[in-house]
Short mmCIF file of C-alpha atoms in Angstrom, two decimals:
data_model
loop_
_atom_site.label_atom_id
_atom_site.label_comp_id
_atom_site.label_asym_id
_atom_site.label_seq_id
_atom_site.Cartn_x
_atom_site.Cartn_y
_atom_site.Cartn_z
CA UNK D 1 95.18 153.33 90.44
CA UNK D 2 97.37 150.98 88.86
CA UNK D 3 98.61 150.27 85.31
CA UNK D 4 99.51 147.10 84.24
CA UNK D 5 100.84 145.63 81.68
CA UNK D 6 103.70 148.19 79.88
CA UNK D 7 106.97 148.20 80.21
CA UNK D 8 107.03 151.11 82.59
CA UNK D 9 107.53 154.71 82.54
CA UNK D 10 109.00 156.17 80.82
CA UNK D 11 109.32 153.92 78.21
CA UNK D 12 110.17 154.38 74.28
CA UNK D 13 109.46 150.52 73.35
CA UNK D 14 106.02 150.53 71.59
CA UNK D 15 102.40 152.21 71.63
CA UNK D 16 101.36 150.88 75.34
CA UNK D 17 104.65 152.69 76.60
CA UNK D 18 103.58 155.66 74.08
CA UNK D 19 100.23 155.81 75.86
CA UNK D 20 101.31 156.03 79.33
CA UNK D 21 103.85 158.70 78.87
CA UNK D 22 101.08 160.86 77.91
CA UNK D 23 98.61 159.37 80.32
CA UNK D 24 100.57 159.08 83.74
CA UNK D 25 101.10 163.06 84.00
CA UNK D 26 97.87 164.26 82.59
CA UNK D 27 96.63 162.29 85.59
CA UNK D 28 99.11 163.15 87.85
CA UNK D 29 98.12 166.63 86.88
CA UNK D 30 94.13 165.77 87.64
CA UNK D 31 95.52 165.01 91.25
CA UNK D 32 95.86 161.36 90.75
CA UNK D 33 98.22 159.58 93.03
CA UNK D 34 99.86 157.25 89.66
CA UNK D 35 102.22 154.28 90.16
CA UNK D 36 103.45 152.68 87.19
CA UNK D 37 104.68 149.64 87.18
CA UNK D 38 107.72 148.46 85.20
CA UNK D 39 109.98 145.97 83.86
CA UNK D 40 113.50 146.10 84.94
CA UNK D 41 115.51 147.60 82.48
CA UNK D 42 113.29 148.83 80.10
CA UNK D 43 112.31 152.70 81.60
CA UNK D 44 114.02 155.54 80.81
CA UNK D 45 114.95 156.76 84.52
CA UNK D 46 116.87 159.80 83.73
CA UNK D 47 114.60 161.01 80.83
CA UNK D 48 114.80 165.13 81.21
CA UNK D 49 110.55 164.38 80.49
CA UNK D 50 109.85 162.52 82.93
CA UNK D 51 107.41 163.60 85.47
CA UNK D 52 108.31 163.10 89.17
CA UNK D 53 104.65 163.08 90.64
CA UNK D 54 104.93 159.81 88.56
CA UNK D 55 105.46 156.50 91.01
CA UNK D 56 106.79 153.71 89.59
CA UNK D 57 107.30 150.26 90.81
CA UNK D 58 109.51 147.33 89.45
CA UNK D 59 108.84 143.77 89.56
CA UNK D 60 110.65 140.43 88.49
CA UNK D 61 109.93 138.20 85.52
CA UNK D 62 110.77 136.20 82.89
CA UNK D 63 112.37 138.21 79.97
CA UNK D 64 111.15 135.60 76.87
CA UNK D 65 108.94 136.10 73.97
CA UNK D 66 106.19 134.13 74.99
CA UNK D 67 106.25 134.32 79.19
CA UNK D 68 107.11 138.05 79.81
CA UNK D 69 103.81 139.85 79.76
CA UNK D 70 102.40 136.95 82.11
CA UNK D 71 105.01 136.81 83.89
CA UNK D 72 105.56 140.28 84.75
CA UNK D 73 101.43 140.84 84.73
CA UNK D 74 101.30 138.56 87.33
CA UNK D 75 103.90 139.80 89.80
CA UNK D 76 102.74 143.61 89.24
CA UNK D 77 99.45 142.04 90.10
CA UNK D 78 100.49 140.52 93.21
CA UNK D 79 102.08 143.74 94.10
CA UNK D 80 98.72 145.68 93.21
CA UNK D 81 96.96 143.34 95.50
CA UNK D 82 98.71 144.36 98.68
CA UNK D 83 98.63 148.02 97.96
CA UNK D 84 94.90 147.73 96.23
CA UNK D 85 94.89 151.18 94.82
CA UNK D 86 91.41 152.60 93.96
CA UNK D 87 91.09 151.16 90.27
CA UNK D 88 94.01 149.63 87.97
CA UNK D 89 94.17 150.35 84.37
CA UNK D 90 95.60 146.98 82.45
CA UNK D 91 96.85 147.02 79.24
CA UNK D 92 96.52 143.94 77.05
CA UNK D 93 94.43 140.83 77.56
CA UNK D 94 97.01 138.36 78.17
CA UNK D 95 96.78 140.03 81.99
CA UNK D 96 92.95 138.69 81.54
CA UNK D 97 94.46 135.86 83.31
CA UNK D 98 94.91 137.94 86.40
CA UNK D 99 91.73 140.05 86.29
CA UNK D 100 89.89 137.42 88.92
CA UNK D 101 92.44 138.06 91.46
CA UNK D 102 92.04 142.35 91.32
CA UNK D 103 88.37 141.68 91.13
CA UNK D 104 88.38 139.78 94.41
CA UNK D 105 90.54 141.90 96.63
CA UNK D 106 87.79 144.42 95.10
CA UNK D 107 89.80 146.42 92.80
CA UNK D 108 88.31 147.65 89.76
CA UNK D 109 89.60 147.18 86.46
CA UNK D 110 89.80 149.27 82.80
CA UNK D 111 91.39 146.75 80.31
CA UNK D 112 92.33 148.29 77.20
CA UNK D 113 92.33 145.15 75.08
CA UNK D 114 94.67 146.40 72.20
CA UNK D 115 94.27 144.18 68.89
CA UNK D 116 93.46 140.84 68.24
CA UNK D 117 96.56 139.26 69.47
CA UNK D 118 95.68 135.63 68.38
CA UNK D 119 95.32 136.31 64.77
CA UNK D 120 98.81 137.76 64.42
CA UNK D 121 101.14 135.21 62.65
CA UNK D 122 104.22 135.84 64.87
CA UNK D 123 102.63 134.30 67.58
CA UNK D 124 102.53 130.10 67.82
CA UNK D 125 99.72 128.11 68.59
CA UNK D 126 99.86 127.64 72.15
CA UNK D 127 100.14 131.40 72.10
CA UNK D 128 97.32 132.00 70.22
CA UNK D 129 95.64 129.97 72.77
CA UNK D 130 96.71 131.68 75.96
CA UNK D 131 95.83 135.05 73.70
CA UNK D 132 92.50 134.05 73.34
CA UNK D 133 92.01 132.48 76.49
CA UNK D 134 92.75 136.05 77.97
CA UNK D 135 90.56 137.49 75.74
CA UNK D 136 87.72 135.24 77.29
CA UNK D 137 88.82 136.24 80.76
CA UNK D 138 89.25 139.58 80.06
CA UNK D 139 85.41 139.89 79.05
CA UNK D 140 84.08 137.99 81.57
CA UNK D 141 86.07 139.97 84.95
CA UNK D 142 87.31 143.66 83.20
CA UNK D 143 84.89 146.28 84.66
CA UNK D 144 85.48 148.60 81.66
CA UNK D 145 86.94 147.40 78.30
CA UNK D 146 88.46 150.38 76.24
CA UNK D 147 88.62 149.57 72.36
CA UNK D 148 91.32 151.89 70.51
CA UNK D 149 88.94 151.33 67.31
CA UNK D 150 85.61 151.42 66.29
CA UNK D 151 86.67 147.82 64.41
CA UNK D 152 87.37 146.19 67.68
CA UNK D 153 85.12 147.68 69.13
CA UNK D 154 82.65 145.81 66.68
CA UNK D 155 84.52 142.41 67.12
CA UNK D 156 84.43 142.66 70.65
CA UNK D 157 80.70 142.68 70.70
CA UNK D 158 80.28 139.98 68.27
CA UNK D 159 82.95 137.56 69.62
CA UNK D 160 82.52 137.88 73.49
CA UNK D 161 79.07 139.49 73.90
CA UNK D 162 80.70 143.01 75.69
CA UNK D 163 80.63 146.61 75.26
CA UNK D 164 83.59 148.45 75.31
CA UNK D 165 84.69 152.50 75.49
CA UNK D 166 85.91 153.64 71.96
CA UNK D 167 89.67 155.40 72.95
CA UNK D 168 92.18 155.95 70.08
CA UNK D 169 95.88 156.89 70.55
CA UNK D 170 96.79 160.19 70.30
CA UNK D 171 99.28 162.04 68.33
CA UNK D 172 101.55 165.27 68.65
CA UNK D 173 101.60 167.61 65.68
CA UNK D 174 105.79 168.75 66.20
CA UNK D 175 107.12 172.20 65.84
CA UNK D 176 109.39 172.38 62.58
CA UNK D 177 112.86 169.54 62.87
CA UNK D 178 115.66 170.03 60.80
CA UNK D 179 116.30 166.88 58.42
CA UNK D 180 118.07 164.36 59.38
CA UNK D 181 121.29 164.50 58.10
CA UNK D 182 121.95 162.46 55.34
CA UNK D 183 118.50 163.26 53.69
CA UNK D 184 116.63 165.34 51.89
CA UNK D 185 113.05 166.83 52.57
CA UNK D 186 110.34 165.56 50.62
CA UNK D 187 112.40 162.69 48.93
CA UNK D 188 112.57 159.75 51.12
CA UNK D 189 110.16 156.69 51.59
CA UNK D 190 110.23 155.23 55.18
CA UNK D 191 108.77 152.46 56.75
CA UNK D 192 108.19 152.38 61.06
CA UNK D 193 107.56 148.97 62.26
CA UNK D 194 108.32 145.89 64.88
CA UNK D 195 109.36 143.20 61.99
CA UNK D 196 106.41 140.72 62.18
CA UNK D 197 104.73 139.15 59.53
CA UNK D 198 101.39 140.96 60.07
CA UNK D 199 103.49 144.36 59.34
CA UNK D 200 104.01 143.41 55.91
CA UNK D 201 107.57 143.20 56.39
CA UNK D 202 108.47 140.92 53.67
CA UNK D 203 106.34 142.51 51.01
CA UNK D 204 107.11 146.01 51.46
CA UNK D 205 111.54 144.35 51.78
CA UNK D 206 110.31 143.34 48.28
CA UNK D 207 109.12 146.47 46.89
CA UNK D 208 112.22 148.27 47.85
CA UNK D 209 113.78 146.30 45.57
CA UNK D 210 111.63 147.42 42.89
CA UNK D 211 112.40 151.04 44.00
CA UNK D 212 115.74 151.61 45.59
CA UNK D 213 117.53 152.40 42.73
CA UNK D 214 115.15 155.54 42.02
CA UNK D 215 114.27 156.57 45.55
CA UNK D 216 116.12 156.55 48.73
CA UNK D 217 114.25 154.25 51.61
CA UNK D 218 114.86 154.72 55.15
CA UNK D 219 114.17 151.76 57.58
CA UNK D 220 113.08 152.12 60.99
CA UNK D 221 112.40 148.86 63.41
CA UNK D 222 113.43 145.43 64.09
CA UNK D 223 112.20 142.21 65.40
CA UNK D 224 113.59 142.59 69.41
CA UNK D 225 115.01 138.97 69.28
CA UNK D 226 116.73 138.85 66.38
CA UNK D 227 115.78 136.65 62.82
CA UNK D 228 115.45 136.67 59.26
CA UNK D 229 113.69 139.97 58.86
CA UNK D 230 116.70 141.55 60.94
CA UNK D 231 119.02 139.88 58.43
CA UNK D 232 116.96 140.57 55.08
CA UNK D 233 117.14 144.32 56.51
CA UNK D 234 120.59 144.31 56.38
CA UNK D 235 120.82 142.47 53.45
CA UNK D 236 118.53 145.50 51.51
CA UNK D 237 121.12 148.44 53.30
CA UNK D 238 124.28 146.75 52.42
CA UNK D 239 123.11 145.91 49.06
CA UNK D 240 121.42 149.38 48.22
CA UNK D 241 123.63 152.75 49.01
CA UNK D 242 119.83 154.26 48.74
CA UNK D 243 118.33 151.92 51.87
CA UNK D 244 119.20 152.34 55.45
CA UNK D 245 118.20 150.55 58.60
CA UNK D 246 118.50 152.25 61.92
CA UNK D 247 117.11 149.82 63.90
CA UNK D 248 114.48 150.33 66.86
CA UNK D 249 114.87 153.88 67.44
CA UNK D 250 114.52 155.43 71.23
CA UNK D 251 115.47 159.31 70.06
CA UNK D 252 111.35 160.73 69.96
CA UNK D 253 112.62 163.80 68.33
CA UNK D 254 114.80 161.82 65.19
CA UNK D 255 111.89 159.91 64.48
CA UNK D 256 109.08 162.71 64.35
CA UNK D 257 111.76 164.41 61.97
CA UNK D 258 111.79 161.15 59.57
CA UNK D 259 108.07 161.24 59.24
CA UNK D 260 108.03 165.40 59.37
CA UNK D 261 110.22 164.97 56.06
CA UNK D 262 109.64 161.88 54.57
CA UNK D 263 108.22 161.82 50.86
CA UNK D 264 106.10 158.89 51.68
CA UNK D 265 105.40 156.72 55.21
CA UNK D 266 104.56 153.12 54.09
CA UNK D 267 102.31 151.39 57.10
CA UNK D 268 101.63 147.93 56.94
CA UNK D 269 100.44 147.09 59.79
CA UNK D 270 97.21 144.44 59.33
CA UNK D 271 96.20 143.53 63.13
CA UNK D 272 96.05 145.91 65.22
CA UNK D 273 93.30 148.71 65.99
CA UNK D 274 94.54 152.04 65.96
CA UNK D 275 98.07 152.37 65.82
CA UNK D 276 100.46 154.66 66.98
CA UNK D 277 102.55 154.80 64.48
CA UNK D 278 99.73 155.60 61.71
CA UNK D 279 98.56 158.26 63.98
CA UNK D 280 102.00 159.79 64.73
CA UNK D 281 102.97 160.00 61.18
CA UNK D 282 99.72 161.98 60.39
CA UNK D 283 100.10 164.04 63.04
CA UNK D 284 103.58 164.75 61.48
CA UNK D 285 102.02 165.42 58.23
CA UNK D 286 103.54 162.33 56.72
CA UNK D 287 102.04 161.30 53.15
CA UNK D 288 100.82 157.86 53.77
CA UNK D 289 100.23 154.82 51.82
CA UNK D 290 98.98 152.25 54.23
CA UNK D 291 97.82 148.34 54.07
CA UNK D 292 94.27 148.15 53.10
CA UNK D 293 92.30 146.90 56.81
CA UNK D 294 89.75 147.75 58.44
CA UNK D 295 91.66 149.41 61.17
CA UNK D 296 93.83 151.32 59.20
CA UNK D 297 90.71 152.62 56.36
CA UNK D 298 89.43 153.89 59.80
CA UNK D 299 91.97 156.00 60.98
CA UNK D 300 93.28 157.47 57.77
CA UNK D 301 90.04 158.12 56.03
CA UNK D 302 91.42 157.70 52.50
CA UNK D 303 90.71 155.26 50.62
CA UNK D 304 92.63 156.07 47.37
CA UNK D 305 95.74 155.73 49.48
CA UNK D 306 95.37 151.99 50.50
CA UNK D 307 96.79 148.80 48.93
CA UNK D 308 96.93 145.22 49.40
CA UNK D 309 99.58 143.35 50.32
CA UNK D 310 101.59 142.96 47.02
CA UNK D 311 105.03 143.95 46.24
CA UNK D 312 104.05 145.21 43.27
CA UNK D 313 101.55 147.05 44.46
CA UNK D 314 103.18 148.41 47.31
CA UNK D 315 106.18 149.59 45.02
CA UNK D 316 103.56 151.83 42.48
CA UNK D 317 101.90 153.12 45.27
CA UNK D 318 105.09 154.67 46.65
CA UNK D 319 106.36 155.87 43.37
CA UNK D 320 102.92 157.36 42.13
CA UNK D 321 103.35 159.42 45.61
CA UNK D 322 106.17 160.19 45.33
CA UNK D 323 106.30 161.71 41.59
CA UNK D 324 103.35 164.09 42.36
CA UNK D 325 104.04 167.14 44.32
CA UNK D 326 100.71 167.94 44.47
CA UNK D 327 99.34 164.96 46.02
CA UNK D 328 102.10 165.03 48.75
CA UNK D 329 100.96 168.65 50.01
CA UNK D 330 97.32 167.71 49.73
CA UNK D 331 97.66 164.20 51.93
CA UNK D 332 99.91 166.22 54.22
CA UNK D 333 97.39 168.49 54.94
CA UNK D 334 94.75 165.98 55.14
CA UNK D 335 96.30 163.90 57.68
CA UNK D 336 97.69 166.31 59.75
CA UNK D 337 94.07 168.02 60.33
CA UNK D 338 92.52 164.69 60.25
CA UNK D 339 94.98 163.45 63.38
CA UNK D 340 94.08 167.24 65.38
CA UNK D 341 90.38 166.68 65.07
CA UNK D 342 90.37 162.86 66.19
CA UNK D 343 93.43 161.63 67.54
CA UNK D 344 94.46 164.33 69.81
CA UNK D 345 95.78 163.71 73.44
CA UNK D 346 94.32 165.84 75.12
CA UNK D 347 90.58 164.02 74.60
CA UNK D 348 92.62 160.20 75.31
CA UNK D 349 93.57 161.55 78.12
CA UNK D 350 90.53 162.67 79.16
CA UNK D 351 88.13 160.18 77.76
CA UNK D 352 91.00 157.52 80.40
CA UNK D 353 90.52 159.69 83.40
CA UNK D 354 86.04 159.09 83.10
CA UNK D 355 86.52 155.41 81.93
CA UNK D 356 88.42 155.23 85.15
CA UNK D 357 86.12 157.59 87.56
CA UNK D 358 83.10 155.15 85.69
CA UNK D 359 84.78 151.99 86.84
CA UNK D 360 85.51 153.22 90.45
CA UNK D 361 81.98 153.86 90.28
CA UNK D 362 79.64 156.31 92.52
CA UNK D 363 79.53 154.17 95.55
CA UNK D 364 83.18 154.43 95.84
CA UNK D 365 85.17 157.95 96.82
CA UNK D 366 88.68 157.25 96.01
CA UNK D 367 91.05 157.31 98.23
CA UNK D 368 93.69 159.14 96.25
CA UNK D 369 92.83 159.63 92.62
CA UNK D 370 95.12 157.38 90.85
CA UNK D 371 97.73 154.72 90.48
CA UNK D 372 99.04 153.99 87.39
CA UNK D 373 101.06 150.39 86.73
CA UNK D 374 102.97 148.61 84.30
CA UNK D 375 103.69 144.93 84.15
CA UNK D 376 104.17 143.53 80.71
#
């Protein structure tokens, strides 16, 4: 089997790359013959994790914005064709443009379909387009559709007339890190995020205004390409000895330690389904204060802890968490069992492995029992 549409493995970009470093071994492990398929560049070849009963293949593409996930879907695809492994397991629906071409050389398909890409405001109209487009495609010619949230799930049905497999991301509950150094345990707010509109970037920049001279704020992303958000970041950490931006971080083990310790994980993600982050950070026992969505009242199950996307609002939120003790060891607790009990990866992995024996299908004995691609 083949998955496409990552940036390979392993990879430390974002919560596709996330998913198949936990995915490609516990199928490996199941006997699965996986092939990943990657983006030059942008694996992690001499990781001491990586698993060597993991293939991987790279292929070309155009390294832009707007043309790299087609781009590199489409060669990966190509590729795919010529070896046509037993199913392929694509990630995002822009590759809905190349589902006809797997489904004709017979290969079947599970398309996880991620958010919905063509509301997000970083994207421009024509993308929103091709977005949607894929979408369309994607529900016409995907033989399984995997929905990371009970919310798409639901939008799915209503906006393209097809059922899809509920399958969150996972999270791993760490053994005890020592603090990063430089900070202090229970004390800290921090914010993990690409810097994109729909992330409440600007709003939450504007509450730590409001709060940096009371509370330290640690900031953890960056745009990819460069831009305002990049700049207003450094702007807030040059300005304010309490803020500091590390950028896009790659070390797994600094960043479980930020949200192991952190007084208070601001998430403001609006768009997506389940996400990673929000997951990781209860799995860490992070208190959280989170953007009030659909998506994210889902996975954190806590009302009282969501708010809407107002500076203001943002910045009492954070300090009302922050100044009660009490509250922080009761969310802590709360998310930490709430992330064992449903976002465990253990059960993604092994709801993935019967989405993709269902989409083989009975009729069908496998050659080998997997192949798992990337070509974002």
């Amino acid at each position: 089997m083949a998955v496409i549409g990552t940036r390979g493995y392993p990879s430390y970009y974002g919560g596709f790359e996330t998913a198949v470093r936990k995915i490609a071994p516990f199928l490996a492990g199941k006997g699965w013959d996986v092939n990943v398929y990657c983006l030059p560049g942008s694996t992690k070849d001499d990781d001491a994790a990586r698993d060597p009963r993991v293939r991987t293949t790279t292929t070309p593409g155009l390294e832009s914005k707007s043309l790299s996930t087609l781009s590199f879907g489409l060669t990966a695809v190509l590729h795919c064709l010529r070896e046509k492994p037993d199913v392929a397991l694509v990630m995002n629906v822009a590759n809905g443009f190349w589902l006809p071409l797997l489904k004709l050389r017979g290969i079947p398909t599970v398309v996880n379909v991620d958010g919905i890409e063509w509301e997000r405001a970083k994207w421009n109209g024509f993308a929103k387009l091709v977005f949607k487009l894929g979408a369309r495609l994607t529900a016409r010619f995907g033989t399984l559709l995997v929905s990371d949230a009970v919310e798409i799930q639901r939008r799915w049905k209503v906006d393209f007339g097809r059922e899809s497999v509920f399958i969150p991301y996972g999270g791993d509950v760490p053994v005890p890190l020592e603090v990063v150094p430089g900070l202090t345990r229970d004390s800290y707010v921090l914010m993990v995020a690409r810097f994109v509109p729909e992330n409440t970037v600007s709003e939450f920049f504007q509450a730590v205004e409001k709060i940096a001279g009371e509370h330290p704020v640690v900031i953890v992303g960056s745009s990819g390409y460069g831009g305002s958000f990049d700049e207003d970041a450094k702007t807030l950490s040059a300005r304010h000895p309490n803020v500091t931006w590390l950028g896009h971080l790659s070390d797994d083990n600094k960043l479980l330690s930020l949200w192991q310790h952190a007084g208070v994980y601001f998430h403001g993600h609006s768009v997506g389904g389940t996400n990673p982050a929000l997951v990781q950070a209860m799995a860490c026992g992070a208190p959280v204060v989170a953007r009030r969505t659909a998506y994210n009242s889902e996975v954190l199950g806590a009302p009282e802890h969501l708010v809407p996307a107002d500076p203001a609002a943002i910045a009492d939120a954070l300090r009302h968490m922050l100044s009660d003790a009490g509250l922080r060891v009761k969310a802590r607790q709360a998310n930490r069992e709430r992330a064992i009990l449903h976002y465990n990866w253990e059960d993604v992995c092994s709801s993935y492995e019967r989405a993709l024996v269902a989409a083989v299908g009975p009729s069908r004995k496998p050659a080998s029992r997997l192949t798992v691609g990337n070509a974002a």
